[in-house]
C-alpha positions as a printed NumPy array, in Angstrom:
array([[  7.204, -46.594,  13.859],
       [  9.91 , -45.432,  11.384],
       [ 11.413, -42.269,  12.225],
       [ 10.782, -39.127,   9.918],
       [ 12.929, -35.888,   9.776],
       [ 10.559, -33.347,   9.753],
       [ 11.77 , -31.388,   6.997],
       [ 10.909, -34.583,   5.048],
       [  7.762, -34.643,   5.925],
       [  6.207, -32.797,   2.998],
       [  2.379, -33.336,   3.798],
       [ -0.033, -34.332,   6.123],
       [ -3.313, -36.686,   4.939],
       [ -6.396, -35.288,   6.264],
       [ -9.506, -38.184,   7.002],
       [-12.226, -35.71 ,   7.258],
       [-15.901, -36.281,   8.179],
       [-16.64 , -40.349,   8.683],
       [-19.201, -39.874,   5.698],
       [-20.435, -42.521,   3.68 ],
       [-19.429, -41.964,   0.241],
       [-23.181, -41.908,  -1.036],
       [-23.833, -38.629,   1.91 ],
       [-20.937, -36.974,   0.361],
       [-22.632, -34.761,  -2.297],
       [-25.51 , -33.647,   0.767],
       [-23.081, -33.346,   3.04 ],
       [-21.093, -31.52 ,   0.814],
       [-24.21 , -28.801,   0.486],
       [-25.404, -28.583,   3.649],
       [-21.912, -27.066,   4.985],
       [-21.458, -25.232,   1.721],
       [-24.913, -23.537,   2.635],
       [-23.395, -23.009,   6.507],
       [-20.359, -21.733,   4.902],
       [-21.819, -19.29 ,   2.845],
       [-24.372, -18.344,   5.74 ],
       [-21.592, -17.803,   8.06 ],
       [-19.837, -14.885,   5.42 ],
       [-22.813, -13.243,   4.593],
       [-24.652, -13.151,   7.636],
       [-21.548, -11.856,   9.386],
       [-20.35 ,  -9.546,   6.803],
       [-23.777,  -7.767,   6.841],
       [-23.625,  -7.397,  10.946],
       [-20.703,  -5.374,  10.125],
       [-21.916,  -3.224,   7.293],
       [-25.078,  -2.284,   9.494],
       [-22.872,  -1.777,  12.643],
       [-20.341,   0.555,   9.789],
       [-24.206,   2.006,   7.989],
       [-26.338,   3.067,  11.377],
       [-24.982,   6.168,  13.379],
       [-27.307,   4.945,  16.014],
       [-24.806,   1.263,  16.376],
       [-21.993,   3.452,  17.29 ],
       [-21.505,   1.94 ,  20.554],
       [-19.185,  -0.482,  22.937],
       [-21.107,  -3.247,  22.396],
       [-21.197,  -2.939,  18.188],
       [-18.116,  -2.277,  18.524],
       [-17.345,  -5.744,  19.758],
       [-19.552,  -7.518,  17.552],
       [-18.033,  -6.529,  14.636],
       [-15.002,  -7.824,  15.703],
       [-16.598, -11.109,  16.802],
       [-18.473, -10.721,  13.454],
       [-14.865, -10.403,  11.521],
       [-13.725, -13.197,  13.597],
       [-16.141, -16.171,  13.114],
       [-15.841, -15.535,   9.477],
       [-12.211, -16.154,   9.36 ],
       [-12.705, -18.88 ,  11.616],
       [-14.831, -20.644,   9.303],
       [-12.674, -19.55 ,   6.342],
       [ -9.629, -21.425,   7.864],
       [-11.586, -24.502,   7.83 ],
       [-14.618, -25.021,   6.113],
       [-13.054, -24.372,   2.386],
       [-10.201, -26.944,   3.002],
       [-12.791, -29.329,   4.017],
       [-15.022, -29.138,   1.749],
       [-12.379, -29.213,  -1.156],
       [-11.345, -32.66 ,   0.711],
       [-15.178, -33.581,   0.396],
       [-14.455, -34.232,  -3.63 ],
       [-10.954, -35.472,  -3.035],
       [ -9.125, -38.443,  -3.908],
       [ -6.095, -37.606,  -1.928],
       [ -7.454, -35.116,   0.939],
       [ -3.918, -33.928,   1.801],
       [ -2.353, -30.71 ,   2.818],
       [  1.127, -29.876,   2.953],
       [  3.114, -29.243,   5.697],
       [  3.207, -24.989,   5.796],
       [ -0.34 , -24.813,   5.037],
       [ -1.17 , -27.778,   7.62 ],
       [  1.505, -25.248,  10.18 ],
       [ -0.365, -21.91 ,   8.493],
       [ -4.154, -23.871,   9.535],
       [ -3.139, -24.766,  12.97 ],
       [ -1.848, -20.842,  14.079],
       [ -4.514, -19.475,  12.727],
       [ -7.464, -21.646,  13.942],
       [ -5.561, -20.902,  17.165],
       [ -5.389, -17.559,  16.618],
       [ -9.115, -17.561,  16.266],
       [-10.296, -19.517,  18.799],
       [ -8.574, -17.147,  21.153],
       [ -9.002, -14.164,  20.173],
       [-12.906, -15.394,  19.832],
       [-12.428, -15.68 ,  23.674],
       [-11.129, -12.071,  24.715],
       [-14.087, -10.429,  22.281],
       [-16.228, -12.575,  23.615],
       [-15.519, -11.61 ,  27.441],
       [-14.954,  -8.084,  26.412],
       [-18.76 ,  -7.818,  25.767],
       [-19.994,  -9.935,  28.7  ],
       [-17.32 ,  -6.821,  30.697],
       [-19.19 ,  -3.861,  28.75 ],
       [-22.391,  -5.535,  29.527],
       [-21.337,  -5.614,  33.59 ],
       [-20.297,  -2.047,  33.25 ],
       [-23.614,  -0.754,  31.535],
       [-26.179,  -2.466,  33.907],
       [-23.369,  -2.656,  37.397],
       [-22.38 ,   1.105,  36.588],
       [-24.67 ,   2.716,  34.269],
       [-23.78 ,   5.966,  35.61 ],
       [-19.966,   5.921,  34.828],
       [-20.466,   3.805,  31.406],
       [-19.676,   6.59 ,  28.91 ],
       [-16.088,   6.936,  31.109],
       [-15.151,   3.636,  31.597],
       [-16.178,   2.436,  28.379],
       [-14.587,   5.05 ,  25.927],
       [-13.516,   5.105,  22.353],
       [ -9.937,   4.561,  23.588],
       [-10.591,   1.782,  26.294],
       [-12.657,  -0.008,  23.51 ],
       [-10.08 ,  -0.05 ,  21.454],
       [ -7.282,  -1.104,  23.627],
       [ -9.65 ,  -3.91 ,  24.728],
       [ -9.812,  -5.163,  21.182],
       [ -5.793,  -4.498,  20.104],
       [ -5.041,  -6.185,  23.511],
       [ -7.126,  -9.266,  22.751],
       [ -5.291,  -9.322,  19.277],
       [ -1.812,  -8.649,  20.618],
       [ -2.55 , -11.922,  23.059],
       [ -4.552, -14.23 ,  20.437],
       [ -1.635, -13.47 ,  17.92 ],
       [  1.566, -14.355,  20.58 ],
       [ -0.452, -17.538,  22.116],
       [ -0.83 , -18.886,  18.179],
       [  2.513, -17.883,  17.776],
       [  3.627, -19.807,  20.466],
       [  1.89 , -23.202,  19.971],
       [  2.851, -22.46 ,  16.113],
       [  6.878, -22.322,  16.869],
       [  7.036, -25.256,  19.248],
       [  4.901, -27.028,  16.682],
       [  7.655, -26.451,  14.027],
       [ 10.354, -27.644,  15.909],
       [  8.989, -31.785,  15.549],
       [  9.24 , -34.54 ,  13.945],
       [  7.276, -36.353,  12.635],
       [  6.461, -40.364,  12.511],
       [  6.047, -42.181,   8.876],
       [  2.704, -42.073,   9.899],
       [  1.505, -38.312,   8.574],
       [ -2.448, -39.148,   8.651],
       [ -4.466, -36.448,  10.959],
       [ -7.637, -37.999,  12.15 ],
       [ -9.491, -34.953,  11.655],
       [-10.881, -32.326,   8.806],
       [ -8.146, -30.016,   9.569],
       [ -4.766, -29.755,  11.452],
       [ -5.779, -29.933,  14.799],
       [ -2.806, -29.36 ,  17.396],
       [ -3.514, -32.239,  19.568],
       [ -4.055, -34.15 ,  16.491],
       [ -0.725, -33.306,  15.179],
       [  1.211, -33.638,  18.264],
       [  0.124, -37.876,  18.042],
       [  1.616, -37.968,  15.564],
       [  4.987, -36.645,  16.634],
       [  8.297, -38.968,  17.126],
       [ 10.142, -36.236,  19.121],
       [  8.683, -34.895,  23.032],
       [  6.061, -33.19 ,  22.886],
       [  6.078, -32.353,  26.901],
       [  7.135, -28.768,  26.482],
       [  4.184, -28.56 ,  23.965],
       [  1.978, -29.839,  26.337],
       [  2.994, -27.739,  28.983],
       [  1.889, -24.893,  26.775],
       [ -1.523, -25.919,  25.52 ],
       [ -2.159, -26.375,  29.771],
       [ -0.813, -22.598,  30.425],
       [ -2.315, -20.776,  26.916],
       [ -5.265, -22.403,  27.358],
       [ -6.127, -21.192,  31.189],
       [ -4.938, -17.627,  29.836],
       [ -6.823, -17.643,  26.532],
       [-10.039, -19.749,  27.45 ],
       [-10.583, -20.333,  31.215],
       [ -9.422, -16.936,  32.406],
       [-11.547, -15.368,  30.261],
       [-14.871, -17.799,  30.924],
       [-14.288, -17.406,  34.625],
       [-14.567, -13.409,  33.636],
       [-17.297, -13.656,  32.501],
       [-19.048, -15.767,  35.185],
       [-18.335, -13.181,  37.246],
       [-19.987, -10.482,  34.963],
       [-22.801, -12.195,  35.168],
       [-22.822, -12.566,  38.804],
       [-22.481,  -9.381,  39.589],
       [-24.773,  -8.536,  36.916],
       [-27.249, -11.421,  38.034],
       [-26.972,  -9.235,  41.337],
       [-27.515,  -6.177,  40.586],
       [-30.663,  -7.056,  38.771],
       [-32.612,  -9.128,  41.469],
       [-32.13 ,  -6.08 ,  43.298],
       [-34.331,  -4.021,  40.228],
       [-37.461,  -3.183,  41.646],
       [-39.521,  -3.53 ,  38.894],
       [-40.437,  -6.405,  36.143],
       [-39.82 ,  -4.02 ,  33.323],
       [-36.098,  -3.082,  34.622],
       [-35.294,  -6.959,  35.073],
       [-36.718,  -7.874,  31.281],
       [-34.824,  -4.568,  29.748],
       [-31.272,  -5.818,  31.694],
       [-32.327,  -9.281,  30.866],
       [-33.016,  -8.301,  27.226],
       [-29.488,  -6.639,  26.836],
       [-27.405,  -9.976,  27.592],
       [-30.074, -12.652,  25.658],
       [-28.216, -12.474,  22.575],
       [-24.792, -12.519,  24.521],
       [-24.771, -15.339,  26.727],
       [-26.754, -17.092,  24.01 ],
       [-23.721, -17.174,  22.157],
       [-21.285, -17.985,  25.262],
       [-23.323, -21.15 ,  26.023],
       [-22.463, -22.062,  22.272],
       [-18.475, -21.109,  22.48 ],
       [-17.844, -22.408,  25.822],
       [-20.268, -24.907,  25.648],
       [-18.569, -26.994,  22.786],
       [-14.854, -26.08 ,  24.392],
       [-15.984, -27.734,  27.434],
       [-17.572, -30.8  ,  26.143],
       [-14.304, -31.49 ,  24.012],
       [-11.556, -30.697,  26.906],
       [-13.048, -30.696,  29.703],
       [-15.177, -33.612,  29.448],
       [-13.439, -36.924,  28.128],
       [-15.176, -40.096,  27.   ],
       [-14.081, -43.315,  26.366],
       [-15.964, -44.229,  23.686],
       [-15.968, -43.069,  20.025],
       [-13.775, -40.072,  21.112],
       [-12.482, -39.236,  17.707],
       [-16.479, -38.999,  16.684],
       [-16.863, -37.24 ,  19.869],
       [-14.32 , -34.34 ,  18.791],
       [-15.104, -33.834,  15.063],
       [-18.529, -32.621,  16.392],
       [-17.255, -30.591,  18.999],
       [-15.185, -29.104,  16.379],
       [-18.176, -28.791,  13.579],
       [-19.901, -27.025,  16.531],
       [-17.929, -24.356,  17.888],
       [-16.028, -23.823,  13.833],
       [-19.254, -24.287,  11.627],
       [-21.897, -24.348,  13.803],
       [-21.797, -21.315,  16.31 ],
       [-20.171, -18.667,  13.548],
       [-23.194, -19.407,  11.864],
       [-25.837, -18.792,  14.45 ],
       [-24.501, -16.089,  15.716],
       [-26.114, -14.086,  12.849],
       [-28.959, -14.748,  13.555],
       [-29.016, -14.652,  17.438],
       [-27.525, -11.156,  16.92 ],
       [-30.362, -10.158,  14.502],
       [-33.571, -11.852,  16.032],
       [-33.207, -11.008,  19.511],
       [-31.684,  -6.936,  19.279],
       [-34.064,  -4.634,  18.13 ],
       [-31.503,  -2.292,  17.473],
       [-30.499,  -4.842,  14.936],
       [-33.221,  -5.338,  13.663],
       [-34.171,  -1.936,  12.945],
       [-30.538,  -0.825,  11.326],
       [-31.66 ,  -3.796,   9.002],
       [-35.638,  -2.434,   8.092],
       [-34.006,   0.703,   7.891],
       [-31.277,  -0.073,   5.034],
       [-33.868,  -2.662,   3.184],
       [-36.19 ,   0.561,   2.898],
       [-33.3  ,   2.811,   1.572],
       [-32.357,  -0.035,  -1.117],
       [-35.753,   0.235,  -1.883],
       [-36.418,   3.486,  -2.008],
       [-33.61 ,   4.224,  -3.972],
       [-34.408,   1.995,  -6.544],
       [-37.862,   3.089,  -7.408]])
């Protein structure tokens, strides 16, 4: 391939999703509806937690940050994908591509750390209920969230700075609907061994280590639940973890399917589907999971609607 200096690469071409032209309008409406549902649903969660004092607890504090991250997560990729679905020339500037990569990695890692913090919160609540108010104090919760933001920012910045040092070949077509880091590295003419090493190391730190912490937390929770003599106590404990377990399954299921279960057939299509799962589908489903399965959230929503109805009469 003809080598091209990095500074001369002004844009990348995004191939997008493999959709037939006659189906473009249908999928555009579908993804637009999913994106709007994601934004409105997660903003509603933030609003309910903000307005209802009964939801001013550590679990909902983490949930409000997770909802904000999910809105940002989808906003990093979906608007550009929708624009390109109606564009003849599906390009993104070099600066825009690097920025998109940074924010995508940042939101991915931040999601992982926040989900882990929520698992720790459930562990303390069920396994050490008498010490819950001390262990999960406001200062500890703020430190957990702040630490999640700092580490996620550092990981994303490290990947982005290393990416910006690479030179790219003449072919700058990205077989994806956004600037995926792995896809960009395949286009580089430079040695990417350091980038691959950082991906492996940061992946262990930001994805696998939090996942192992979640597994250990729920292992302890399961052992504690089995020691509860009453069926009512078991059902109560499971109800507090059901929503979070659903989110963990959706989020890490897509990531494990993408990065840890390689397939030789239709690999690129599989990558696109897995990416859609955790950038579009999972952020959209989170509000439904936490509202439909959570009595406190449903109570806060009814209270908000009743206040609106009362004020309008």
